[in-house]
Tab-separated table of C-alpha atoms in Angstrom:
chain	number	residue	atom	x	y	z
A	1	UNK	CA	92.469	115.659	126.466
A	2	UNK	CA	92.762	112.205	127.949
A	3	UNK	CA	96.132	111.268	129.364
A	4	UNK	CA	98.225	108.246	128.557
A	5	UNK	CA	95.990	105.220	129.015
A	6	UNK	CA	97.382	101.879	130.062
A	7	UNK	CA	95.592	98.607	130.495
A	8	UNK	CA	95.268	96.403	132.249
A	9	UNK	CA	96.202	98.160	135.468
A	10	UNK	CA	96.856	94.865	137.184
A	11	UNK	CA	97.666	91.558	135.557
A	12	UNK	CA	98.404	88.204	137.149
A	13	UNK	CA	100.059	85.502	135.088
A	14	UNK	CA	101.394	82.062	135.887
A	15	UNK	CA	104.958	81.246	134.995
A	16	UNK	CA	105.230	80.356	131.324
A	17	UNK	CA	102.201	82.356	130.209
A	18	UNK	CA	102.215	85.436	128.026
A	19	UNK	CA	101.546	88.983	129.216
A	20	UNK	CA	100.313	91.752	126.931
A	21	UNK	CA	100.305	95.321	128.134
A	22	UNK	CA	98.636	98.065	126.122
A	23	UNK	CA	99.287	101.764	125.936
A	24	UNK	CA	97.311	104.451	124.157
A	25	UNK	CA	99.332	107.667	123.972
A	26	UNK	CA	97.917	111.106	124.486
A	27	UNK	CA	96.088	112.488	121.485
A	28	UNK	CA	98.523	113.938	118.997
A	29	UNK	CA	101.503	112.079	120.441
A	30	UNK	CA	103.375	109.815	118.067
A	31	UNK	CA	106.279	108.859	120.348
A	32	UNK	CA	105.862	106.106	122.929
A	33	UNK	CA	108.251	104.880	125.606
A	34	UNK	CA	108.114	101.855	127.882
A	35	UNK	CA	109.799	101.748	131.276
A	36	UNK	CA	109.950	99.069	133.956
A	37	UNK	CA	110.019	99.675	137.685
A	38	UNK	CA	111.147	96.883	139.974
A	39	UNK	CA	110.238	97.103	143.683
A	40	UNK	CA	112.211	99.795	145.535
A	41	UNK	CA	113.865	100.925	142.307
A	42	UNK	CA	113.630	103.819	139.881
A	43	UNK	CA	112.284	103.362	136.399
A	44	UNK	CA	114.478	101.685	133.804
A	45	UNK	CA	114.117	102.482	130.120
A	46	UNK	CA	113.098	99.598	127.900
A	47	UNK	CA	112.113	100.810	124.443
A	48	UNK	CA	111.235	103.893	122.427
A	49	UNK	CA	108.874	103.661	119.469
A	50	UNK	CA	107.347	105.885	116.880
A	51	UNK	CA	104.464	104.797	114.720
A	52	UNK	CA	105.483	101.481	113.106
A	53	UNK	CA	109.142	101.944	114.050
A	54	UNK	CA	111.352	100.927	116.943
A	55	UNK	CA	113.784	103.783	117.501
A	56	UNK	CA	115.728	102.552	120.526
A	57	UNK	CA	115.368	99.156	122.162
A	58	UNK	CA	118.616	99.226	124.077
A	59	UNK	CA	116.833	98.548	127.382
A	60	UNK	CA	114.797	95.567	126.209
A	61	UNK	CA	115.861	92.097	127.290
A	62	UNK	CA	117.002	90.189	124.222
A	63	UNK	CA	114.631	87.297	124.729
A	64	UNK	CA	110.914	87.008	125.493
A	65	UNK	CA	110.215	90.752	125.307
A	66	UNK	CA	108.892	92.601	122.271
A	67	UNK	CA	107.128	95.875	121.605
A	68	UNK	CA	105.192	97.372	118.754
A	69	UNK	CA	103.362	100.558	117.932
A	70	UNK	CA	101.234	99.906	114.860
A	71	UNK	CA	99.829	102.498	112.516
A	72	UNK	CA	96.424	101.983	114.075
A	73	UNK	CA	95.770	101.077	117.679
A	74	UNK	CA	97.724	101.108	120.909
A	75	UNK	CA	101.320	100.248	121.571
A	76	UNK	CA	101.766	96.714	122.904
A	77	UNK	CA	104.480	95.400	125.204
A	78	UNK	CA	104.529	91.633	125.015
A	79	UNK	CA	106.298	89.327	127.425
A	80	UNK	CA	106.386	85.667	126.486
A	81	UNK	CA	106.922	82.790	128.901
A	82	UNK	CA	106.881	85.051	131.928
A	83	UNK	CA	109.076	84.307	134.946
A	84	UNK	CA	108.845	85.570	138.537
A	85	UNK	CA	111.537	88.171	137.850
A	86	UNK	CA	109.220	89.853	135.338
A	87	UNK	CA	106.958	90.943	138.200
A	88	UNK	CA	107.143	94.726	138.108
A	89	UNK	CA	105.286	97.889	137.228
A	90	UNK	CA	105.446	98.724	133.529
A	91	UNK	CA	104.999	102.375	132.662
A	92	UNK	CA	104.212	103.790	129.273
A	93	UNK	CA	104.871	107.412	128.374
A	94	UNK	CA	104.264	109.528	125.291
A	95	UNK	CA	105.356	112.799	123.755
A	96	UNK	CA	104.561	114.706	120.573
A	97	UNK	CA	108.222	114.583	119.568
A	98	UNK	CA	111.402	113.202	121.134
A	99	UNK	CA	112.014	114.073	124.774
A	100	UNK	CA	114.777	116.578	124.160
A	101	UNK	CA	112.428	119.366	123.241
A	102	UNK	CA	109.367	118.124	124.997
A	103	UNK	CA	107.937	116.827	128.203
A	104	UNK	CA	106.871	113.214	128.255
A	105	UNK	CA	103.714	112.177	130.035
A	106	UNK	CA	103.454	108.919	131.918
A	107	UNK	CA	100.495	106.629	132.245
A	108	UNK	CA	99.446	105.158	135.574
A	109	UNK	CA	101.336	101.945	135.021
A	110	UNK	CA	100.467	98.286	134.624
A	111	UNK	CA	101.362	95.982	137.506
A	112	UNK	CA	102.376	92.512	136.430
A	113	UNK	CA	102.492	89.771	139.034
A	114	UNK	CA	103.870	86.400	138.043
A	115	UNK	CA	102.854	83.534	140.315
B	1	UNK	CA	127.612	104.987	131.339
B	2	UNK	CA	125.364	107.830	132.337
B	3	UNK	CA	124.312	107.686	135.990
B	4	UNK	CA	121.999	109.536	138.347
B	5	UNK	CA	122.567	109.316	142.100
B	6	UNK	CA	120.157	110.213	144.870
B	7	UNK	CA	122.003	109.825	148.150
B	8	UNK	CA	119.013	110.255	150.484
B	9	UNK	CA	116.791	107.153	150.537
B	10	UNK	CA	114.340	108.788	152.952
B	11	UNK	CA	113.620	112.240	154.280
B	12	UNK	CA	110.962	113.863	156.392
B	13	UNK	CA	109.836	117.437	156.858
B	14	UNK	CA	107.254	119.233	158.918
B	15	UNK	CA	104.310	120.716	157.131
B	16	UNK	CA	104.951	124.294	155.950
B	17	UNK	CA	108.723	123.915	156.191
B	18	UNK	CA	111.279	123.731	153.385
B	19	UNK	CA	113.140	120.621	152.313
B	20	UNK	CA	115.881	120.005	149.741
B	21	UNK	CA	116.369	116.708	147.929
B	22	UNK	CA	119.792	115.989	146.466
B	23	UNK	CA	120.690	114.617	143.067
B	24	UNK	CA	123.995	114.277	141.270
B	25	UNK	CA	124.510	112.992	137.768
B	26	UNK	CA	127.289	112.063	135.431
B	27	UNK	CA	127.271	112.786	131.725
B	28	UNK	CA	129.780	113.542	129.015
B	29	UNK	CA	127.233	115.459	126.949
B	30	UNK	CA	127.422	119.226	126.641
B	31	UNK	CA	123.670	119.589	126.329
B	32	UNK	CA	121.129	117.518	128.179
B	33	UNK	CA	117.931	117.746	130.183
B	34	UNK	CA	117.233	117.066	133.844
B	35	UNK	CA	113.923	116.232	135.485
B	36	UNK	CA	112.326	115.669	138.845
B	37	UNK	CA	109.369	113.301	138.967
B	38	UNK	CA	107.017	112.654	141.855
B	39	UNK	CA	105.428	109.260	142.500
B	40	UNK	CA	102.710	109.467	145.153
B	41	UNK	CA	101.136	106.367	146.743
B	42	UNK	CA	98.901	106.077	143.671
B	43	UNK	CA	102.166	105.195	141.852
B	44	UNK	CA	101.556	107.517	138.895
B	45	UNK	CA	104.666	109.335	137.672
B	46	UNK	CA	104.110	113.089	137.688
B	47	UNK	CA	106.559	115.607	136.262
B	48	UNK	CA	107.499	118.188	138.888
B	49	UNK	CA	110.096	120.275	137.117
B	50	UNK	CA	112.380	120.242	134.080
B	51	UNK	CA	115.738	121.942	133.476
B	52	UNK	CA	117.599	122.422	130.217
B	53	UNK	CA	121.334	122.271	130.819
B	54	UNK	CA	122.172	125.166	128.508
B	55	UNK	CA	119.943	127.503	130.502
B	56	UNK	CA	121.706	129.288	133.350
B	57	UNK	CA	118.530	130.172	135.187
B	58	UNK	CA	117.219	127.663	137.689
B	59	UNK	CA	113.774	126.329	136.846
B	60	UNK	CA	110.876	127.154	139.170
B	61	UNK	CA	107.331	125.808	139.369
B	62	UNK	CA	105.307	127.365	142.158
B	63	UNK	CA	106.647	125.889	145.434
B	64	UNK	CA	109.222	123.761	143.623
B	65	UNK	CA	112.582	125.066	142.488
B	66	UNK	CA	115.913	123.590	141.558
B	67	UNK	CA	119.507	124.468	142.308
B	68	UNK	CA	121.339	123.482	139.140
B	69	UNK	CA	125.113	123.476	139.512
B	70	UNK	CA	126.395	122.412	136.112
B	71	UNK	CA	130.090	122.289	136.986
B	72	UNK	CA	129.389	120.171	140.045
B	73	UNK	CA	126.797	118.080	138.140
B	74	UNK	CA	124.309	118.689	140.895
B	75	UNK	CA	120.555	119.150	140.512
B	76	UNK	CA	118.775	119.499	143.849
B	77	UNK	CA	115.048	120.051	144.345
B	78	UNK	CA	113.759	122.509	146.919
B	79	UNK	CA	110.179	122.238	148.116
B	80	UNK	CA	108.941	125.312	149.979
B	81	UNK	CA	105.932	125.444	152.286
B	82	UNK	CA	105.680	121.642	152.287
B	83	UNK	CA	102.176	120.204	152.156
B	84	UNK	CA	100.858	116.814	153.195
B	85	UNK	CA	100.151	116.077	149.531
B	86	UNK	CA	103.857	116.354	148.781
B	87	UNK	CA	104.388	113.005	150.512
B	88	UNK	CA	105.748	110.772	147.732
B	89	UNK	CA	108.789	109.184	146.165
B	90	UNK	CA	110.822	111.732	144.232
B	91	UNK	CA	112.960	110.638	141.311
B	92	UNK	CA	115.659	112.631	139.625
B	93	UNK	CA	116.248	111.800	135.960
B	94	UNK	CA	118.485	112.832	133.097
B	95	UNK	CA	118.080	112.447	129.386
B	96	UNK	CA	120.748	110.185	128.003
B	97	UNK	CA	122.962	111.963	125.544
B	98	UNK	CA	122.273	111.061	121.959
B	99	UNK	CA	118.923	109.538	122.773
B	100	UNK	CA	115.493	111.023	122.450
B	101	UNK	CA	113.779	108.543	124.695
B	102	UNK	CA	116.123	107.089	127.269
B	103	UNK	CA	115.591	108.790	130.611
B	104	UNK	CA	118.031	107.646	133.276
B	105	UNK	CA	116.427	107.599	136.735
B	106	UNK	CA	117.924	107.680	140.208
B	107	UNK	CA	116.705	105.250	142.855
B	108	UNK	CA	114.493	107.837	144.468
B	109	UNK	CA	114.020	109.641	147.767
B	110	UNK	CA	111.006	108.859	149.895
B	111	UNK	CA	109.699	112.120	151.328
B	112	UNK	CA	107.263	112.175	154.226
B	113	UNK	CA	105.568	115.425	155.171
B	114	UNK	CA	104.440	115.357	158.809
B	115	UNK	CA	101.556	117.397	160.190
Protein backbone atom coordinates (compact mmCIF):
# COMPACT_ATOMS: atom_id res chain seq x y z
CA UNK A 1 0.00 0.00 0.00
CA UNK A 2 1.73 3.13 -1.20
CA UNK A 3 2.03 5.94 1.29
CA UNK A 4 0.97 9.53 0.88
CA UNK A 5 2.54 10.77 -2.33
CA UNK A 6 3.48 14.39 -2.80
CA UNK A 7 4.92 16.08 -5.83
CA UNK A 8 6.95 17.86 -6.69
CA UNK A 9 9.41 17.25 -3.88
CA UNK A 10 11.21 20.48 -4.64
CA UNK A 11 9.85 23.49 -6.46
CA UNK A 12 11.52 26.80 -7.23
CA UNK A 13 9.39 29.76 -8.23
CA UNK A 14 10.14 33.40 -8.88
CA UNK A 15 8.21 36.01 -6.98
CA UNK A 16 4.81 36.56 -8.56
CA UNK A 17 4.53 33.09 -10.10
CA UNK A 18 2.09 30.39 -9.12
CA UNK A 19 2.97 27.22 -7.22
CA UNK A 20 0.89 24.04 -7.38
CA UNK A 21 1.55 21.23 -4.96
CA UNK A 22 -0.12 17.85 -5.38
CA UNK A 23 -0.99 15.18 -2.88
CA UNK A 24 -2.33 11.70 -3.47
CA UNK A 25 -3.61 10.21 -0.22
CA UNK A 26 -3.09 6.64 0.83
CA UNK A 27 -5.45 4.19 -0.81
CA UNK A 28 -8.78 4.16 0.96
CA UNK A 29 -8.20 7.51 2.65
CA UNK A 30 -10.76 10.21 1.95
CA UNK A 31 -9.49 12.85 4.39
CA UNK A 32 -6.58 15.10 3.43
CA UNK A 33 -4.73 17.71 5.47
CA UNK A 34 -2.17 20.31 4.47
CA UNK A 35 0.43 21.67 6.86
CA UNK A 36 3.23 24.19 6.41
CA UNK A 37 6.60 24.08 8.11
CA UNK A 38 8.72 27.22 8.19
CA UNK A 39 12.46 26.86 8.93
CA UNK A 40 13.16 25.96 12.57
CA UNK A 41 9.45 25.68 13.31
CA UNK A 42 6.89 22.96 13.91
CA UNK A 43 4.16 22.24 11.43
CA UNK A 44 1.22 24.62 11.22
CA UNK A 45 -2.20 23.42 10.11
CA UNK A 46 -3.55 24.99 6.95
CA UNK A 47 -6.59 23.13 5.68
CA UNK A 48 -8.58 19.92 6.04
CA UNK A 49 -10.51 18.49 3.11
CA UNK A 50 -12.69 15.57 2.30
CA UNK A 51 -13.59 14.62 -1.22
CA UNK A 52 -15.01 17.76 -2.89
CA UNK A 53 -15.42 19.55 0.45
CA UNK A 54 -13.34 21.90 2.54
CA UNK A 55 -14.02 21.01 6.17
CA UNK A 56 -11.69 23.40 7.99
CA UNK A 57 -9.61 26.12 6.39
CA UNK A 58 -8.93 28.09 9.53
CA UNK A 59 -5.16 27.93 8.97
CA UNK A 60 -5.17 29.10 5.36
CA UNK A 61 -4.07 32.64 4.59
CA UNK A 62 -7.07 34.57 3.30
CA UNK A 63 -5.42 35.63 0.07
CA UNK A 64 -3.41 33.82 -2.61
CA UNK A 65 -3.84 30.34 -1.09
CA UNK A 66 -6.46 27.80 -2.11
CA UNK A 67 -6.91 24.06 -1.83
CA UNK A 68 -9.11 21.47 -3.44
CA UNK A 69 -9.67 17.75 -3.31
CA UNK A 70 -11.73 16.79 -6.34
CA UNK A 71 -13.78 13.65 -6.76
CA UNK A 72 -11.11 12.28 -9.06
CA UNK A 73 -7.41 12.98 -8.79
CA UNK A 74 -5.06 14.37 -6.18
CA UNK A 75 -5.55 17.18 -3.74
CA UNK A 76 -4.00 20.44 -4.92
CA UNK A 77 -2.60 23.27 -2.82
CA UNK A 78 -2.30 26.36 -4.96
CA UNK A 79 -0.36 29.47 -4.09
CA UNK A 80 -0.78 32.43 -6.41
CA UNK A 81 1.66 35.31 -6.77
CA UNK A 82 4.20 33.71 -4.47
CA UNK A 83 6.37 35.85 -2.19
CA UNK A 84 9.63 35.02 -0.40
CA UNK A 85 7.74 34.36 2.84
CA UNK A 86 5.96 31.44 1.17
CA UNK A 87 9.26 29.52 1.09
CA UNK A 88 8.62 26.53 3.32
CA UNK A 89 8.01 22.81 3.40
CA UNK A 90 4.40 21.87 2.69
CA UNK A 91 3.27 18.56 4.10
CA UNK A 92 0.19 16.64 3.12
CA UNK A 93 -1.34 13.97 5.33
CA UNK A 94 -4.28 11.61 4.99
CA UNK A 95 -6.51 9.42 7.10
CA UNK A 96 -9.46 7.12 6.46
CA UNK A 97 -11.61 9.21 8.79
CA UNK A 98 -11.05 12.29 10.94
CA UNK A 99 -7.98 12.26 13.17
CA UNK A 100 -9.81 11.73 16.43
CA UNK A 101 -10.24 8.03 15.91
CA UNK A 102 -7.40 7.47 13.54
CA UNK A 103 -3.76 8.01 12.86
CA UNK A 104 -2.88 10.36 10.05
CA UNK A 105 -0.02 9.57 7.72
CA UNK A 106 2.25 12.26 6.36
CA UNK A 107 3.85 12.48 2.97
CA UNK A 108 7.50 13.39 2.52
CA UNK A 109 6.76 17.04 1.94
CA UNK A 110 7.16 19.50 -0.90
CA UNK A 111 9.84 22.16 -0.52
CA UNK A 112 8.95 25.47 -2.08
CA UNK A 113 11.70 28.02 -2.62
CA UNK A 114 10.74 31.46 -3.83
CA UNK A 115 13.58 33.44 -5.41
CA UNK B 1 -5.95 29.17 22.06
CA UNK B 2 -4.63 25.66 22.32
CA UNK B 3 -0.85 25.52 22.73
CA UNK B 4 1.89 22.90 22.86
CA UNK B 5 5.22 23.75 24.47
CA UNK B 6 8.50 21.91 24.14
CA UNK B 7 10.99 23.58 26.46
CA UNK B 8 14.12 21.74 25.27
CA UNK B 9 15.32 23.01 21.89
CA UNK B 10 18.19 20.51 21.81
CA UNK B 11 19.22 17.40 23.68
CA UNK B 12 21.88 14.75 23.33
CA UNK B 13 22.23 11.24 24.66
CA UNK B 14 24.78 8.49 24.46
CA UNK B 15 23.92 5.44 22.46
CA UNK B 16 22.14 2.77 24.53
CA UNK B 17 21.14 5.25 27.23
CA UNK B 18 17.68 6.59 28.06
CA UNK B 19 16.46 10.10 27.33
CA UNK B 20 13.21 11.92 28.14
CA UNK B 21 11.79 14.73 26.02
CA UNK B 22 9.36 17.13 27.67
CA UNK B 23 6.07 18.44 26.38
CA UNK B 24 3.32 20.44 28.04
CA UNK B 25 0.05 21.46 26.48
CA UNK B 26 -2.95 23.58 27.22
CA UNK B 27 -6.49 22.64 26.32
CA UNK B 28 -9.96 23.20 27.67
CA UNK B 29 -11.28 19.99 26.11
CA UNK B 30 -12.12 16.99 28.26
CA UNK B 31 -11.19 14.53 25.55
CA UNK B 32 -8.33 14.95 23.13
CA UNK B 33 -5.41 13.13 21.56
CA UNK B 34 -1.68 13.62 21.94
CA UNK B 35 1.08 12.57 19.56
CA UNK B 36 4.82 12.43 19.23
CA UNK B 37 6.25 12.70 15.72
CA UNK B 38 9.82 12.15 14.61
CA UNK B 39 11.40 14.08 11.74
CA UNK B 40 14.76 12.61 10.74
CA UNK B 41 17.18 14.40 8.38
CA UNK B 42 15.11 13.08 5.47
CA UNK B 43 12.42 15.49 6.78
CA UNK B 44 9.57 12.97 6.59
CA UNK B 45 7.14 13.14 9.52
CA UNK B 46 6.86 9.76 11.21
CA UNK B 47 4.37 8.97 13.96
CA UNK B 48 6.17 7.63 17.04
CA UNK B 49 3.37 7.24 19.54
CA UNK B 50 -0.23 8.29 20.17
CA UNK B 51 -2.15 8.76 23.43
CA UNK B 52 -5.88 9.12 23.95
CA UNK B 53 -6.56 11.43 26.88
CA UNK B 54 -9.37 9.32 28.32
CA UNK B 55 -7.07 6.33 28.66
CA UNK B 56 -5.24 6.14 31.98
CA UNK B 57 -2.57 3.78 30.74
CA UNK B 58 0.53 5.31 29.23
CA UNK B 59 1.08 4.36 25.60
CA UNK B 60 4.12 2.26 24.70
CA UNK B 61 5.68 1.36 21.36
CA UNK B 62 8.76 -0.81 21.69
CA UNK B 63 11.56 1.46 23.02
CA UNK B 64 9.27 4.50 23.12
CA UNK B 65 6.91 5.24 25.97
CA UNK B 66 5.11 8.25 27.31
CA UNK B 67 4.48 9.65 30.76
CA UNK B 68 1.04 11.21 30.47
CA UNK B 69 0.11 13.39 33.43
CA UNK B 70 -3.36 14.68 32.60
CA UNK B 71 -3.77 16.96 35.61
CA UNK B 72 -0.41 18.58 34.96
CA UNK B 73 -1.04 18.63 31.18
CA UNK B 74 2.29 16.98 30.62
CA UNK B 75 3.14 14.43 27.93
CA UNK B 76 6.81 13.44 27.96
CA UNK B 77 8.46 10.91 25.65
CA UNK B 78 10.98 8.41 26.97
CA UNK B 79 13.34 6.70 24.55
CA UNK B 80 15.09 3.66 26.00
CA UNK B 81 18.24 2.05 24.63
CA UNK B 82 18.82 5.01 22.31
CA UNK B 83 20.07 4.18 18.83
CA UNK B 84 21.93 6.30 16.30
CA UNK B 85 18.85 6.16 14.07
CA UNK B 86 16.86 7.97 16.74
CA UNK B 87 18.73 11.17 15.87
CA UNK B 88 15.97 13.51 14.66
CA UNK B 89 13.69 16.40 15.50
CA UNK B 90 10.87 15.29 17.77
CA UNK B 91 7.56 17.13 17.74
CA UNK B 92 4.82 16.89 20.29
CA UNK B 93 1.31 17.56 18.98
CA UNK B 94 -2.25 17.73 20.24
CA UNK B 95 -5.52 17.47 18.42
CA UNK B 96 -7.41 20.71 18.66
CA UNK B 97 -10.69 20.29 20.46
CA UNK B 98 -13.68 20.30 18.18
CA UNK B 99 -11.59 19.72 15.10
CA UNK B 100 -10.92 16.52 13.25
CA UNK B 101 -7.93 17.78 11.36
CA UNK B 102 -6.13 20.54 13.20
CA UNK B 103 -3.06 19.15 14.93
CA UNK B 104 -1.25 21.72 17.05
CA UNK B 105 2.52 21.17 17.03
CA UNK B 106 5.24 22.27 19.41
CA UNK B 107 8.44 23.81 18.06
CA UNK B 108 10.35 20.59 18.42
CA UNK B 109 13.35 19.15 20.23
CA UNK B 110 16.46 18.27 18.28
CA UNK B 111 17.81 14.99 19.64
CA UNK B 112 21.33 13.83 18.86
CA UNK B 113 22.36 10.30 19.74
CA UNK B 114 26.14 10.05 20.13
CA UNK B 115 28.14 6.86 19.60
